[in-house]
């Protein structure tokens, strides 16, 4: 991936429509931002079919083609992870590797692996808090595009450092070869 700038900030949600992923929270975030700043931001959902009543959101359904998915990441600036529970989802690593700022709820290993250099982690998983804090973060980043560019660059650099396949294999091999405690 690489860091790209866009005239209109693009928010991306990647996940199925489930209780844990909370697509409805992302849609409420998109609705709030759209009502506050009409036609100012772009919203895209990957992994779920169209939900009526959200004409300002582009629903892409299931995407299995890696080139299409890479193009979607390249066309966006922020990944919104609105989950109520997670481990450390692959979508976060993919977004970072494509130079996106990550906005996430404090679930699973997310708060331990993300920092303010490239991510916004909400103070709670409570829906109203998530929507309010993520909306404020989007507006703040829109008002400070240089900061957003620095965050996107930090996300990409962190992904290269922490998720590089050769580095991962080396750490995994060291783990397997270390004596048992």
Coordinates of C-alpha atoms in Angstrom, one line a residue:
X1 CA 0.0 0.0 0.0
X2 CA 0.8 3.7 0.0
X3 CA -0.4 6.8 1.6
X4 CA -2.9 8.7 -0.6
X5 CA -4.7 12.0 -0.1
X6 CA -8.3 12.5 -1.2
X7 CA -10.4 15.6 -1.6
X8 CA -13.3 14.1 0.3
X9 CA -12.3 11.9 3.3
X10 CA -13.5 8.3 2.8
X11 CA -14.6 6.2 5.7
X12 CA -14.5 2.4 5.2
X13 CA -16.3 -0.3 7.1
X14 CA -15.3 -3.9 6.4
X15 CA -17.3 -6.6 8.0
X16 CA -20.3 -8.7 7.9
X17 CA -23.7 -7.6 9.3
X18 CA -23.5 -9.2 12.7
X19 CA -24.2 -8.2 16.3
X20 CA -20.4 -8.1 17.0
X21 CA -19.4 -6.1 14.0
X22 CA -22.2 -3.5 14.6
X23 CA -22.8 -2.2 11.1
X24 CA -25.7 -0.2 12.5
X25 CA -23.2 1.8 14.6
X26 CA -21.2 2.6 11.5
X27 CA -24.4 3.6 9.7
X28 CA -25.4 5.9 12.6
X29 CA -21.9 7.5 12.4
X30 CA -22.3 8.0 8.7
X31 CA -25.8 9.5 9.2
X32 CA -24.5 11.9 11.9
X33 CA -21.6 13.1 9.8
X34 CA -23.9 13.4 6.7
X35 CA -26.4 15.4 8.7
X36 CA -23.7 17.7 10.1
X37 CA -21.7 18.1 6.8
X38 CA -23.9 17.2 3.8
X39 CA -21.9 15.6 0.9
X40 CA -18.6 16.4 2.6
X41 CA -17.5 12.8 3.4
X42 CA -17.7 9.4 1.6
X43 CA -18.9 6.2 3.3
X44 CA -18.4 2.7 2.0
X45 CA -19.4 -0.7 3.4
X46 CA -17.7 -3.9 2.3
X47 CA -19.1 -7.3 3.4
X48 CA -22.7 -6.5 3.8
X49 CA -25.7 -5.9 1.5
X50 CA -27.4 -2.6 1.1
X51 CA -29.3 -1.3 4.1
X52 CA -32.3 0.9 3.2
X53 CA -32.4 4.5 4.3
X54 CA -28.7 5.2 3.8
X55 CA -28.4 6.6 0.3
X56 CA -25.2 8.4 1.2
X57 CA -23.5 5.0 1.9
X58 CA -22.0 2.9 -0.9
X59 CA -22.6 -0.8 -0.2
X60 CA -20.2 -3.1 -2.0
X61 CA -21.4 -6.4 -0.7
X62 CA -18.9 -9.3 -0.4
X63 CA -15.6 -8.6 -2.1
X64 CA -13.4 -11.7 -2.8
X65 CA -11.1 -10.2 -5.4
X66 CA -7.9 -8.9 -3.8
X67 CA -7.4 -6.3 -6.5
X68 CA -10.8 -4.9 -5.9
X69 CA -10.3 -4.8 -2.2
X70 CA -6.9 -3.1 -2.6
X71 CA -8.6 -0.5 -4.7
X72 CA -11.2 0.1 -2.1
X73 CA -8.6 0.6 0.6
X74 CA -6.7 2.9 -1.7
X75 CA -9.8 5.1 -2.2
X76 CA -10.3 5.6 1.5
X77 CA -8.6 7.4 4.4
X78 CA -10.1 5.9 7.6
X79 CA -11.2 2.4 8.7
X80 CA -14.0 2.4 11.2
X81 CA -14.1 -0.7 13.4
X82 CA -17.2 -0.4 15.5
X83 CA -17.2 -3.9 17.0
X84 CA -18.5 -4.8 20.4
X85 CA -15.9 -7.6 20.7
X86 CA -12.8 -8.7 18.7
X87 CA -9.4 -10.2 19.1
X88 CA -7.2 -8.3 16.8
X89 CA -8.9 -8.3 13.4
X90 CA -7.1 -8.8 10.1
X91 CA -9.0 -5.8 8.7
X92 CA -7.0 -3.5 11.0
X93 CA -3.7 -4.9 9.7
X94 CA -4.9 -4.6 6.1
X95 CA -6.1 -1.0 6.6
X96 CA -2.8 0.0 8.1
X97 CA -0.8 -1.8 5.3
X98 CA -2.8 0.4 2.9
X99 CA -2.1 3.6 4.7
X100 CA -5.4 4.2 6.5
X101 CA -6.0 5.7 9.9
X102 CA -7.8 3.2 12.1
X103 CA -10.7 4.3 14.3
X104 CA -11.7 1.5 16.6
X105 CA -13.5 0.6 19.7
X106 CA -11.4 -0.6 22.7
X107 CA -12.0 -4.3 22.2
X108 CA -9.8 -7.4 22.4
X109 CA -6.1 -6.6 21.7
X110 CA -7.0 -3.4 19.8
X111 CA -6.1 -0.9 22.5
X112 CA -2.8 -2.7 23.2
X113 CA -1.7 -2.7 19.6
X114 CA -2.8 0.7 18.3
X115 CA -1.6 4.0 19.4
X116 CA -2.4 7.7 18.8
X117 CA 0.3 8.0 16.2
X118 CA -2.0 6.2 13.7
X119 CA -5.3 5.4 15.4
X120 CA -8.2 6.7 17.3
X121 CA -9.5 4.3 19.9
X122 CA -12.8 5.3 21.6
X123 CA -13.1 5.5 25.3
X124 CA -15.9 2.9 25.4
X125 CA -17.8 0.4 23.3
X126 CA -21.1 2.1 24.2
X127 CA -22.8 3.0 21.0
X128 CA -23.5 6.7 21.6
X129 CA -19.9 7.2 22.8
X130 CA -18.5 5.5 19.8
X131 CA -20.6 7.5 17.4
X132 CA -19.9 10.8 19.2
X133 CA -16.1 10.2 19.5
X134 CA -15.6 8.9 16.0
X135 CA -17.6 11.7 14.5
X136 CA -15.5 14.2 16.4
X137 CA -12.3 12.5 15.2
X138 CA -13.3 12.6 11.6
X139 CA -14.1 16.3 11.8
X140 CA -10.9 17.0 13.6
X141 CA -8.9 15.1 11.0
X142 CA -10.7 16.8 8.2
X143 CA -9.8 20.1 9.7
X144 CA -6.1 19.1 10.1
X145 CA -5.2 17.2 6.9
X146 CA -1.5 17.3 7.7
X147 CA -2.1 15.4 10.9
X148 CA -4.2 12.9 9.0
X149 CA -1.4 12.4 6.5
X150 CA 1.1 11.9 9.3
X151 CA -1.2 9.3 10.9
X152 CA -1.7 7.5 7.6
X153 CA 2.1 7.4 7.1
X154 CA 2.6 6.1 10.6
X155 CA 0.0 3.4 10.1
X156 CA 1.8 2.2 6.9
X157 CA 5.2 2.3 8.5
X158 CA 3.9 0.4 11.6
X159 CA 2.3 -2.2 9.4
X160 CA 5.5 -2.7 7.4
X161 CA 7.5 -3.0 10.7
X162 CA 5.1 -5.2 12.7
X163 CA 3.3 -7.3 10.0
X164 CA 6.0 -7.9 7.5
X165 CA 5.8 -11.6 6.5
X166 CA 9.5 -12.3 6.8
X167 CA 9.7 -10.5 10.2
X168 CA 6.6 -12.5 11.4
X169 CA 8.1 -15.8 10.3
X170 CA 11.3 -14.9 12.1
X171 CA 9.5 -14.1 15.4
X172 CA 7.2 -17.2 15.0
X173 CA 10.2 -19.5 14.5
X174 CA 12.0 -17.9 17.5
X175 CA 8.9 -18.6 19.6
X176 CA 8.7 -22.2 18.5
X177 CA 12.5 -22.8 19.1
X178 CA 12.6 -21.2 22.5
X179 CA 12.9 -23.6 25.5
X180 CA 9.6 -24.2 27.4
X181 CA 9.3 -22.6 30.7

